[in-house]
Coordinates of C-alpha atoms and ligand atoms in Angstrom, one line a residue:
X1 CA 112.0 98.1 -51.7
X2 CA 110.0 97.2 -48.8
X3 CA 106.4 97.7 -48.8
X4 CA 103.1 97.1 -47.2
X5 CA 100.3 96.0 -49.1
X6 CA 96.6 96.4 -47.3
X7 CA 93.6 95.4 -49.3
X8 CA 90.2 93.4 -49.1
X9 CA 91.9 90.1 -48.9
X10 CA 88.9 87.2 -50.4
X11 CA 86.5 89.4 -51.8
X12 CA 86.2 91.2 -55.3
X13 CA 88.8 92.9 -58.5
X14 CA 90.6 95.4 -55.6
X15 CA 92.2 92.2 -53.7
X16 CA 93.1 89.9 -57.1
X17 CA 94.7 93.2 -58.2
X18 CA 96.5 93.8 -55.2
X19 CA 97.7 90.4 -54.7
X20 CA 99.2 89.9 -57.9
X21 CA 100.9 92.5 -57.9
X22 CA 102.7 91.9 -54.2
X23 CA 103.2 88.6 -55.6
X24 CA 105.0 89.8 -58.9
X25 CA 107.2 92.1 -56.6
X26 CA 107.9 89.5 -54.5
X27 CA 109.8 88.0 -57.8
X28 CA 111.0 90.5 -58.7
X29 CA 113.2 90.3 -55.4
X30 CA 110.9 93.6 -53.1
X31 CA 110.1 91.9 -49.6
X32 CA 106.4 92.3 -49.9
X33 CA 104.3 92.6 -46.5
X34 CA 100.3 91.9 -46.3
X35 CA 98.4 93.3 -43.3
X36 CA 95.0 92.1 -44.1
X37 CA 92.4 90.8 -42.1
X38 CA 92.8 87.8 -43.6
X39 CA 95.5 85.6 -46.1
X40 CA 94.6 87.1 -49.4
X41 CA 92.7 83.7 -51.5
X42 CA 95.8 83.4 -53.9
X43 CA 98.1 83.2 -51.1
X44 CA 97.9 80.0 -49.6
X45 CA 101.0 78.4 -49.8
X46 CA 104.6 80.3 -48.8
X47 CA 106.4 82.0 -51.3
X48 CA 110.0 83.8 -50.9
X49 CA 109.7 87.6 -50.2
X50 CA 106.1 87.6 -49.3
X51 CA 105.2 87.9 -45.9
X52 CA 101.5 88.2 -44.2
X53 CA 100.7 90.7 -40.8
X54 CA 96.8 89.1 -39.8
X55 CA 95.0 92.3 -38.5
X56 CA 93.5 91.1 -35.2
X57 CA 90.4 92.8 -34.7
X58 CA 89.6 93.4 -31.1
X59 CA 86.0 92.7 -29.7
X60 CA 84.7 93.9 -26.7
X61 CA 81.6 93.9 -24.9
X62 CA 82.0 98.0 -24.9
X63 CA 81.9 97.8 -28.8
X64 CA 79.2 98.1 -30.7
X65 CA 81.1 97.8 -33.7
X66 CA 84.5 96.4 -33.9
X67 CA 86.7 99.2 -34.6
X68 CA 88.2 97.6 -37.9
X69 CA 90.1 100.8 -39.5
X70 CA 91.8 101.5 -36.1
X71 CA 93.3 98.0 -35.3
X72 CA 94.4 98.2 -39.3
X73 CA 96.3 101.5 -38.4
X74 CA 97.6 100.0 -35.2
X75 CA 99.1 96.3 -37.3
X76 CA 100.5 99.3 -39.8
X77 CA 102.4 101.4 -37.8
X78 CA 103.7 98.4 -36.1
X79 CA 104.8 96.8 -39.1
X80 CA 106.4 99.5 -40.6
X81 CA 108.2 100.0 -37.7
X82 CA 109.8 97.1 -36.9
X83 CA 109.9 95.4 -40.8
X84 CA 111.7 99.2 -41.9
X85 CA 108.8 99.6 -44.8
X86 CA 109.9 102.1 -47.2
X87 CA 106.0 102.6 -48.7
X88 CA 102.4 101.7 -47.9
X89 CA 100.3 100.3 -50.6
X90 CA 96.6 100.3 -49.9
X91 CA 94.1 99.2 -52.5
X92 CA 90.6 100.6 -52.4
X93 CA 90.6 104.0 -50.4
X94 CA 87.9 103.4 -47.2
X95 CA 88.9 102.3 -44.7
X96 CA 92.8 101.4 -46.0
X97 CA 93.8 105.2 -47.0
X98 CA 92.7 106.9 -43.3
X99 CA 94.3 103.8 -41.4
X100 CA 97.7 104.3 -43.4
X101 CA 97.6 108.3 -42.4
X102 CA 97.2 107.7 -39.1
X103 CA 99.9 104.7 -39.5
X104 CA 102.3 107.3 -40.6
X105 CA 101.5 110.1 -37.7
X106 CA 101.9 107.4 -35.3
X107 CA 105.3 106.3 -36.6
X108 CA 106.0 109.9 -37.5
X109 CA 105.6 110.6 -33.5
X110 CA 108.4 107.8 -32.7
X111 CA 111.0 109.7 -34.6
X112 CA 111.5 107.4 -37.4
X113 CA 114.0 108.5 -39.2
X114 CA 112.6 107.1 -43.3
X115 CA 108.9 108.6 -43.6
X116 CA 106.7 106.4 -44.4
X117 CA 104.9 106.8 -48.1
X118 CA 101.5 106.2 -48.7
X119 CA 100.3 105.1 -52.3
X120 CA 96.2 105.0 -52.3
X121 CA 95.1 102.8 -55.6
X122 CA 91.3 103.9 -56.0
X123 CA 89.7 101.3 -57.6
X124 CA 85.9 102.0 -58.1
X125 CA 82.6 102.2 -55.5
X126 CA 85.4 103.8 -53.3
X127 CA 84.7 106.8 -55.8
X128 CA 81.8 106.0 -57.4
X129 CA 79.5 104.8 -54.6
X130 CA 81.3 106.0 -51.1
X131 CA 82.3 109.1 -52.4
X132 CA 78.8 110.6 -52.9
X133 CA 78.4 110.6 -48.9
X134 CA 79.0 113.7 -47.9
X135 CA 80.8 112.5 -45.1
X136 CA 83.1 110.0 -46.8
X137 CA 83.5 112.4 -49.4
X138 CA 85.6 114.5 -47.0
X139 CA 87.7 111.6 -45.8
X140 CA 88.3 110.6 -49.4
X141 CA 89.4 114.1 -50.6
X142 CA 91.8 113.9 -47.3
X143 CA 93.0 110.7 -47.8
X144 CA 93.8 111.5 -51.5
X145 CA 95.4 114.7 -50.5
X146 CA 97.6 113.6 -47.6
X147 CA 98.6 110.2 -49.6
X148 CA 102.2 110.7 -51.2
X149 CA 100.9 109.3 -54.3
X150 CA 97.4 107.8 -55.4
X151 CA 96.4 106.0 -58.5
X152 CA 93.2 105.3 -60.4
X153 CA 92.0 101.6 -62.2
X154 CA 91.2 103.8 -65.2
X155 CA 91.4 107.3 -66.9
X156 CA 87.5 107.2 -66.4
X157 CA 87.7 106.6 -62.3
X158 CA 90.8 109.5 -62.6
X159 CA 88.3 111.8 -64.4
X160 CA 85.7 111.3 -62.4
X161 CA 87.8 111.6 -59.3
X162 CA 88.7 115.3 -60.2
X163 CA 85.4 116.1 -61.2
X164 CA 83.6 115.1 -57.7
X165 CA 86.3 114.8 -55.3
X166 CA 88.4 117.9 -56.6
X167 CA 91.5 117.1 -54.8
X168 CA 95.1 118.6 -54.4
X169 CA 96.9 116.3 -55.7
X170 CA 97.7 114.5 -59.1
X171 CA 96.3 111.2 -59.7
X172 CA 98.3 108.9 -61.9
X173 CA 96.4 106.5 -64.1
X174 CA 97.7 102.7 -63.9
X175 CA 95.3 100.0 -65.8
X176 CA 94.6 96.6 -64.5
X177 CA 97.2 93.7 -65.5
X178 CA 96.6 89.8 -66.4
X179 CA 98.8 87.0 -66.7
X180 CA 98.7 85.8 -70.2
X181 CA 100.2 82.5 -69.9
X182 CA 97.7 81.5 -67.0
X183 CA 94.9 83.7 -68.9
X184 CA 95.3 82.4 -72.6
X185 CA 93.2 80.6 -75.7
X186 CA 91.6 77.4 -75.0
X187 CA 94.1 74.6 -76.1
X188 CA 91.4 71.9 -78.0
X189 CA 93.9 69.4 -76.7
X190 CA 93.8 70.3 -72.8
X191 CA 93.1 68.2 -70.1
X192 CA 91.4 69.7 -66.6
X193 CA 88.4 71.0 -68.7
X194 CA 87.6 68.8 -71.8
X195 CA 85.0 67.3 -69.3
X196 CA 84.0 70.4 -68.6
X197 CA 82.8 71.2 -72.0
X198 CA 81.0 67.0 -72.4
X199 CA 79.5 68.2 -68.8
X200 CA 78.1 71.8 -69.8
X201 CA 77.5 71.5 -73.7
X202 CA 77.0 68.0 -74.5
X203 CA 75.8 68.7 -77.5
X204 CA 77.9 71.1 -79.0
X205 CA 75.9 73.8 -77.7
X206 CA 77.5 77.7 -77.6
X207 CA 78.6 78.8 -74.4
X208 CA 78.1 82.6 -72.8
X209 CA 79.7 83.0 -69.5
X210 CA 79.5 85.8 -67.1
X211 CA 81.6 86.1 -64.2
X212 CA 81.3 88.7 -61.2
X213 CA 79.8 89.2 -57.3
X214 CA 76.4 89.0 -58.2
X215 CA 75.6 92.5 -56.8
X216 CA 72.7 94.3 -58.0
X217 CA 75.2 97.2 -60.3
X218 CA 76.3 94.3 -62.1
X219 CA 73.1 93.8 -63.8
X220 CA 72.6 90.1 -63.6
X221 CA 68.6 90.9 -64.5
X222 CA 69.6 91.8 -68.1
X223 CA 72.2 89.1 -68.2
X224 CA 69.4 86.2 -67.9
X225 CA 67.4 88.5 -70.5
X226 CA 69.7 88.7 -72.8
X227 CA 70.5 84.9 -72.4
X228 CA 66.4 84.3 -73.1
X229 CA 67.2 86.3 -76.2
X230 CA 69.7 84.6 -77.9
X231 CA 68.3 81.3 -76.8
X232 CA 65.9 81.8 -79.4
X233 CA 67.7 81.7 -82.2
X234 CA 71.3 80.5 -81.1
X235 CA 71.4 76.9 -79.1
X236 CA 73.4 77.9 -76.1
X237 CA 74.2 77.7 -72.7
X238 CA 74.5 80.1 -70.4
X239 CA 77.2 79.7 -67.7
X240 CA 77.5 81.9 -64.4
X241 CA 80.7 82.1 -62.1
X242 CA 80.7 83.5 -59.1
X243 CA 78.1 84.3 -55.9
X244 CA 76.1 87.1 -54.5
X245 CA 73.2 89.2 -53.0
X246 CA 71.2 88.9 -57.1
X247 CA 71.8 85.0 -56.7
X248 CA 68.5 84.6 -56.0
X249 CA 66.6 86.7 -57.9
X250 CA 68.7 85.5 -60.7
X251 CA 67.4 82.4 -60.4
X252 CA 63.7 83.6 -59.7
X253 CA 64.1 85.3 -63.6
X254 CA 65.7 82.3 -65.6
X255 CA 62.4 80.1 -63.8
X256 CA 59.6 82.9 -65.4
X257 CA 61.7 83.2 -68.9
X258 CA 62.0 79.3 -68.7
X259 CA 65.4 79.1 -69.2
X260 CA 66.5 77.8 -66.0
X261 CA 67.6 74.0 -67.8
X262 CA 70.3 75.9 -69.8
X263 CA 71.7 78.5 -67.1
X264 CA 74.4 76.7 -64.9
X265 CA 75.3 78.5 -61.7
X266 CA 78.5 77.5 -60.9
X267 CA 79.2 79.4 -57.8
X268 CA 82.4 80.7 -56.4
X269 CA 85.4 79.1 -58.4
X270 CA 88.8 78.7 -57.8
X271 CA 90.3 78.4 -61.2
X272 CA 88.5 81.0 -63.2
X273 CA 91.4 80.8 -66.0
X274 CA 90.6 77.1 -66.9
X275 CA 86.6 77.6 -67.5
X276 CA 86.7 81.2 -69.0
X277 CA 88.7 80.2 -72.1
X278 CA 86.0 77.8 -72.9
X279 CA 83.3 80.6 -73.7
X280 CA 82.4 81.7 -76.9
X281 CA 81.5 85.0 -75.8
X282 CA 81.7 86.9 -72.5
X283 CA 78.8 89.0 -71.5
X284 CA 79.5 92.1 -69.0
X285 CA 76.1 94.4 -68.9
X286 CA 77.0 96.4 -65.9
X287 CA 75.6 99.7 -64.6
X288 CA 79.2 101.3 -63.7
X289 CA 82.6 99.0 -64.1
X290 CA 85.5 101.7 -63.4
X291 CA 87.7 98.8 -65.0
X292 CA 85.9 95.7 -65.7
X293 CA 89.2 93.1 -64.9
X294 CA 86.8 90.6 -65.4
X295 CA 86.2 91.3 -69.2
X296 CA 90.2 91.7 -69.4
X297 CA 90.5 88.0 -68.0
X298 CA 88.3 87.4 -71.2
X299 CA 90.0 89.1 -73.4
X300 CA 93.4 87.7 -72.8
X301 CA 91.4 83.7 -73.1
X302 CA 91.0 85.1 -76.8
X303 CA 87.0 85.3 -75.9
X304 CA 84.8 88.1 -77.6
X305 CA 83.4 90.6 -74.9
X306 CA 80.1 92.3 -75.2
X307 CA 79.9 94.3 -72.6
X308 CA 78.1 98.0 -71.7
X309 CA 79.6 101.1 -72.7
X310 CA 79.9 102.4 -69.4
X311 CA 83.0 103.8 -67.0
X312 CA 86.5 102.7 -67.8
X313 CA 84.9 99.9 -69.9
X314 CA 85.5 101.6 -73.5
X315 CA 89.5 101.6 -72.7
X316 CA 89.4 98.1 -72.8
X317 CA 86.9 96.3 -75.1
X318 CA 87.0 98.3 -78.3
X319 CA 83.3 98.1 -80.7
X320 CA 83.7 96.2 -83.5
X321 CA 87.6 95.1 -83.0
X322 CA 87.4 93.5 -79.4
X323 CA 84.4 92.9 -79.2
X324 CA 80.6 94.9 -78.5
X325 CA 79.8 97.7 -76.1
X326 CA 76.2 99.1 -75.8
X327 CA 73.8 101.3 -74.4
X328 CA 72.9 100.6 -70.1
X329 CA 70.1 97.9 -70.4
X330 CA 70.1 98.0 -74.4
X331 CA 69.0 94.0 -74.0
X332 CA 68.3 93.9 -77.8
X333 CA 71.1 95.5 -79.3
X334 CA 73.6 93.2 -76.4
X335 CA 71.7 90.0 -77.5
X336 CA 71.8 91.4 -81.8
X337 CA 75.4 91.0 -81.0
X338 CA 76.0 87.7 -79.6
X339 CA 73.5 86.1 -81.7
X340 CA 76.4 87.8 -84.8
X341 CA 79.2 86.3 -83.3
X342 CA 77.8 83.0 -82.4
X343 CA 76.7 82.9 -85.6
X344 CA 79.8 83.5 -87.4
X345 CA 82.8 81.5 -86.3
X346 CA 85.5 83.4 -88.1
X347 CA 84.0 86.3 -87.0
X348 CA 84.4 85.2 -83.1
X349 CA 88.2 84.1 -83.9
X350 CA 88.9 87.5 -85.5
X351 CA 87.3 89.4 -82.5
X352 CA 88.3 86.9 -80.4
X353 CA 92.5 87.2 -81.4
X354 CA 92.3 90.8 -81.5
X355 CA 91.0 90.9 -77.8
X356 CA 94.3 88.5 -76.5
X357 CA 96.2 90.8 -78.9
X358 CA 95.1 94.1 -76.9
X359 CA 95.6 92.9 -73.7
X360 CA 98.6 91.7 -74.7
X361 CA 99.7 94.9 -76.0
X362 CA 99.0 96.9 -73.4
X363 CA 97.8 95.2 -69.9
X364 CA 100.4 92.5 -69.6
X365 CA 102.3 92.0 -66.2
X366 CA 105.7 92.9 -67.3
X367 CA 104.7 96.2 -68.2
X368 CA 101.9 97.4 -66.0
X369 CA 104.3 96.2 -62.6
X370 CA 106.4 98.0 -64.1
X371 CA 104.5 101.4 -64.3
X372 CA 104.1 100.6 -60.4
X373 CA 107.8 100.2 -59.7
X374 CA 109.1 103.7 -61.6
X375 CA 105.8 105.2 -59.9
X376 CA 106.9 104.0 -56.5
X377 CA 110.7 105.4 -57.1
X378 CA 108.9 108.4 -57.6
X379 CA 107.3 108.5 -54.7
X380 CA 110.1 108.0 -52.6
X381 CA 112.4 110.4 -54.1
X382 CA 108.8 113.1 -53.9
X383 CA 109.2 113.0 -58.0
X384 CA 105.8 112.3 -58.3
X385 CA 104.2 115.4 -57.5
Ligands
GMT401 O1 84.4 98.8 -56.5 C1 84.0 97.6 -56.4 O2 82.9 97.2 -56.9 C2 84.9 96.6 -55.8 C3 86.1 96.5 -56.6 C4 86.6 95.1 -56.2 O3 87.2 95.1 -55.2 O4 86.2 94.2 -56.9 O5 85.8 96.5 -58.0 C5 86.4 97.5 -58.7 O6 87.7 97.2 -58.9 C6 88.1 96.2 -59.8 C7 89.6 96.1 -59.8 O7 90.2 97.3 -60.1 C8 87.5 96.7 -61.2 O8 87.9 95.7 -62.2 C9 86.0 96.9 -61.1 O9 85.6 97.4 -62.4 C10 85.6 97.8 -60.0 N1 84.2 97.7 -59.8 C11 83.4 98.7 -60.1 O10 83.8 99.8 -60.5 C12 81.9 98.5 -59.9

């Protein structure tokens, strides 16, 4: 097959999950093409079947605001014109599922004779946050409706789509995928990170770790609460990856609960897989998570999750076999279950192997690309519907 992928190319869950999944086309021999407004992070350096389309966005003194959506629509059409794509892949529905409408109508016009299918993968604040405008909410339903096929992160995000979007058409649920070979246990023999561990817990101390955009749904208030919490009884370390608007404040909190010597902000990083398999437990407190593919990355390093019980989080980490899920802002009860797992070491492996056995079970790459390939087929023979 040939297909476009668009998504947010260096920022957040949509992109890595779109990227990984062009990539694990690509080798499984589909010429993959990316028109993005950027090289998606993970796609530095050439590999065979992937090609990139750089959206140029045009300024002009006319413009008040750079009319992103249309110049996406523009790069589509042409790409799918003259590269002979047989689908459209756009992750995250505003603006990627209007631009690859009007893609298609302008194509459409120049008597192509292969339509051009559209697959919309909604991935969370495009239905959860965006949605509740009453004006995107219209070009959401429409987008949905006039895509040939659209899938949803999670039965939760698919659920909730129907309930407050209503649209015409079926929505297919796909999960999230990980690579467990570059997502696995922490190997006490490695190399990159043993200093890693001497650096952050000299002295044995237990490690939390949190990983996400540091936006204000992601709770990051409870996360340095919770830390204070278990602090008391547990010596630990608290260890954030990642970078965002609650940075700050984040800070601000650890300073007044006098933690701030055992938090380590680690900023944006690169290899996520090498530090996250040195936790002892993953914390995940957010307000909504449609998927959580943070947690999952977790999970498959063999790391306990205690996460909230909210959105498409309960069809990953499962209470008491996985991991912990808990009330929104239940601080106690998430810090009550840390404190039991660092506290009990066989307790942690058991949680621990049963979370790298789930995602084995049921979110590894073989078999989630998969899902995507037969739904594809079905879209282009109009099975799907
Ligand atoms: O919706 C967002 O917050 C952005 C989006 C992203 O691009 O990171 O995150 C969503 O998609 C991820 C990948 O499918 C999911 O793992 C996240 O749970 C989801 N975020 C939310 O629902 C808040």
């Amino acid at each position: 097959m040939k297909i476009g992928v668009t998504c947010y190319p260096t920022y957040g869950g949509s992109g890595v999950v779109a990227t990984e999944l062009g990539i694990e086309l690509a080798k499984r021999g589909h010429d993959v093409h990316f028109i993005t407004s950027d090289i998606p992070f993970r796609l530095a350096s050439f590999r065979e079947h992937i090609y990139f389309h750089a959206v140029d966005v045009m300024t002009y003194p006319v413009f008040e605001y750079t009319p992103y959506a249309l110049s996406l629509a523009a790069r589509m059409a042409e790409v799918a014109e003259f590269e002979d794509l047989d689908l459209l892949h756009v992750h995250y529905a505003i603006p990627h599922a209007p631009s690859a409408y009007l893609a298609k109508q302008i194509i459409r016009k120049n008597n192509r004779i292969k339509e051009l299918k559209i697959v919309t993968t909604l991935h969370g604040t495009d239905i959860t946050l965006l949605a509740m405008d009453r004006s995107f909410l219209n070009l959401i339903k429409f987008s949905i409706d006039e895509s040939d096929g659209t899938t949803a992160v999670s039965k939760y995000l698919r659920n909730r789509t129907y309930s407050e979007i209503k649209p015409n058409r079926k929505i297919e649920v796909i999960h999230n995928f990980i690579d467990t070979e570059k997502y696995k246990p922490h190997d006490e023999s490695d190399g990159p990170c043993n200093g890693f561990l001497h650096h952050i817990a000299p002295k044995g101390e237990k490690i939390i770790m949190h990983t996400s955009n540091f936006r204000p749904l992601k709770r990051l208030n409870d996360v340095i609460k919770i830390f204070a919490k278990v602090k008391e009884s547990v010596n630990s370390k608290l260890v954030l990856i990642g970078d965002g608007p609650e940075r700050y404040n984040t800070e601000q909190l650890a300073r007044e609960l006098h933690v701030e010597h055992d938090v380590l902000f680690l900023g944006k990083q690169e290899a996520v897989s090498d530090l996250i398999c040195k936790a002892d437990v993953f914390l995940l407190p957010s307000e909504s998570e449609s998927f959580g593919l943070a947690a999952l990355e977790a999970m498959a390093s063999g790391v306990p999750v205690v996460t909230t019980n909210v959105g498409g989080l309960p069809e990953i980490n499962i209470h008491g076999e996985t991991g912990y899920l808990e009330k929104l802002g239940d601080v106690d009860a998430m810090a009550g279950d840390i404190v039991k797992i660092l506290s009990d070491k066989s307790l942690q492996l058991q949680l621990g192997n049963a979370s790298r056995k789930r995602v084995i079970d049921n979110f590894g790459t073989d078999r989630v690309v998969q899902l995507y390939i037969d739904y594809y087929e079905n879209v282009l023979s109009g099975k799907n519907n």
